């Protein structure tokens, strides 16, 4: 149910604070104004979402159980979200805290220079599908970050006729967000479909058709950087002493550029460049520093 909000009247508030500074009364009542919600029960029923503006798809074939759980949880948090005309959608704001209370579990994610356990590992599958939906709907992208390292997982379904890198989107609570603007002039709604059998995530944007179209140039590989030859060893007290366990394979770094051209009312808008600089990746090993296992001796 909707509820009224409150907004600070900034100019008057500044004046009251200024006046109080030169008086003996240092208590200031801040002036506020009641703001009614943009939707209520009556206007909600009048909204129309007859047109599919775009669909963003990504594959999570071969995902571990933790990834599937986090993908389902992330998709659930953005499913049914309404976006007002002119509003900025923020992935991190809508999904909220990525922890157990919101249905997420721990899983492996890229943190720093290695893969390690982190709450919500795999939720970037959701931000990637949503990014592709906004990208192909021709919506202005306010904030976007490619993954720091190349993940082949995200090649599938990135482009209309081919698979390839350059259209993934990473998020990290409090640091990296994905945001876009609803500039269609009408309300939009997000709908998500998680196909756990075929391991495909679809994110659909529905609203009123804009008449715009999108074409893509790329992906174009603009440079490569060989993977480091020296492996990285990380001490791990949870593993017995003498144990060596590989967590990451070495990968080359690549730079990729993708161009988006939005055509609106038959007129091409200036092309937009989306550049991904995937860093080279060390082979990473965990080196056990815990209690050494005592071999069992049979009599």
Coordinates of N, CA, C and O in Angstrom, one line a residue, residues 55-61 125 128-129 132 136 150-168 198-202 219:
X55 N 13.9 -7.7 -24.0 CA 14.2 -8.8 -23.1 C 15.7 -9.0 -23.0 O 16.3 -9.1 -24.1
X56 N 16.2 -9.1 -21.8 CA 17.6 -9.4 -21.6 C 17.7 -10.8 -21.1 O 17.1 -11.2 -20.2
X57 N 18.6 -11.6 -21.8 CA 18.7 -13.0 -21.5 C 20.2 -13.3 -21.2 O 21.1 -12.8 -21.8
X58 N 20.4 -14.2 -20.2 CA 21.7 -14.8 -20.0 C 21.6 -16.2 -19.5 O 20.5 -16.7 -19.0
X59 N 22.6 -17.0 -19.8 CA 22.7 -18.4 -19.4 C 23.5 -18.7 -18.2 O 24.5 -18.0 -18.0
X60 N 23.0 -19.5 -17.3 CA 23.8 -19.9 -16.2 C 23.9 -21.5 -16.1 O 24.0 -22.1 -15.1
X61 N 24.0 -22.0 -17.3 CA 24.2 -23.5 -17.5 C 25.5 -23.9 -16.7 O 26.6 -23.3 -16.9
X125 N 24.4 -12.3 -12.4 CA 23.7 -12.9 -13.5 C 22.4 -12.1 -13.7 O 22.0 -11.8 -14.8
X128 N 23.2 -8.6 -15.1 CA 23.6 -8.7 -16.5 C 22.4 -8.8 -17.4 O 22.3 -8.1 -18.4
X129 N 21.4 -9.7 -17.0 CA 20.2 -9.8 -17.8 C 19.5 -8.5 -17.8 O 18.9 -8.0 -18.9
X132 N 21.2 -6.0 -20.1 CA 20.9 -6.2 -21.5 C 19.5 -5.8 -21.9 O 19.3 -5.3 -23.0
X136 N 19.1 -2.9 -24.8 CA 18.3 -3.1 -26.1 C 17.0 -2.4 -26.1 O 16.4 -2.3 -27.2
X150 N 37.5 -11.4 -17.3 CA 36.6 -12.0 -18.4 C 36.0 -13.3 -17.9 O 36.7 -14.2 -17.4
X151 N 34.7 -13.4 -18.0 CA 33.9 -14.6 -17.6 C 33.2 -15.1 -18.8 O 32.2 -14.4 -19.2
X152 N 33.6 -16.2 -19.4 CA 33.0 -16.7 -20.6 C 31.5 -17.0 -20.4 O 30.8 -17.0 -21.4
X153 N 31.1 -17.3 -19.2 CA 29.7 -17.5 -18.9 C 28.8 -16.5 -19.5 O 27.7 -16.9 -20.0
X154 N 29.2 -15.3 -19.6 CA 28.3 -14.2 -20.0 C 28.3 -13.9 -21.5 O 27.6 -13.0 -21.9
X155 N 29.0 -14.7 -22.3 CA 29.0 -14.5 -23.7 C 27.7 -14.9 -24.4 O 27.2 -14.2 -25.3
X156 N 27.1 -16.0 -23.9 CA 25.9 -16.5 -24.5 C 24.7 -15.5 -24.4 O 24.5 -14.8 -23.4
X157 N 24.0 -15.3 -25.5 CA 22.8 -14.4 -25.6 C 23.2 -12.9 -25.5 O 22.3 -12.1 -25.3
X158 N 24.4 -12.6 -25.5 CA 24.8 -11.2 -25.3 C 24.4 -10.3 -26.6 O 23.9 -9.2 -26.4
X159 N 24.5 -10.9 -27.8 CA 24.2 -10.2 -29.0 C 23.1 -10.9 -29.8 O 22.9 -12.1 -29.6
X160 N 22.5 -10.2 -30.7 CA 21.3 -10.8 -31.4 C 21.6 -12.0 -32.2 O 20.8 -12.9 -32.3
X161 N 22.8 -12.0 -32.8 CA 23.1 -13.2 -33.7 C 24.4 -13.9 -33.3 O 24.7 -14.9 -34.0
X162 N 25.1 -13.5 -32.3 CA 26.3 -14.2 -31.9 C 26.5 -14.1 -30.4 O 26.0 -13.2 -29.8
X163 N 27.4 -15.0 -30.0 CA 27.8 -14.9 -28.6 C 29.2 -14.1 -28.5 O 29.9 -14.1 -29.5
X164 N 29.4 -13.4 -27.4 CA 30.6 -12.7 -27.3 C 30.7 -11.9 -26.0 O 29.7 -11.7 -25.3
X165 N 31.9 -11.4 -25.7 CA 32.1 -10.6 -24.5 C 31.7 -9.1 -24.6 O 31.6 -8.6 -25.8
X166 N 31.5 -8.5 -23.5 CA 31.3 -7.0 -23.6 C 29.9 -6.5 -23.1 O 29.7 -5.3 -23.0
X167 N 29.0 -7.4 -22.8 CA 27.7 -7.0 -22.3 C 27.3 -7.7 -21.0 O 26.2 -8.3 -20.9
X168 N 28.2 -7.6 -20.1 CA 27.9 -8.1 -18.7 C 27.9 -6.9 -17.8 O 28.4 -5.9 -18.1
X198 N 16.4 -25.2 -18.0 CA 17.4 -24.9 -19.1 C 18.4 -23.9 -18.6 O 19.3 -23.6 -19.4
X199 N 18.3 -23.4 -17.3 CA 19.3 -22.5 -16.7 C 19.4 -21.3 -17.6 O 20.5 -20.9 -18.0
X200 N 18.3 -20.6 -17.7 CA 18.3 -19.3 -18.5 C 17.5 -18.3 -17.6 O 16.5 -18.6 -17.0
X201 N 18.0 -17.1 -17.6 CA 17.4 -16.0 -16.9 C 16.9 -14.9 -17.9 O 17.8 -14.4 -18.6
X202 N 15.6 -14.7 -18.0 CA 15.1 -13.6 -18.8 C 14.6 -12.5 -17.9 O 13.9 -12.7 -16.9
X219 N 30.9 -7.3 -30.8 CA 32.0 -6.8 -30.0 C 33.4 -6.8 -30.8 O 33.6 -7.7 -31.6

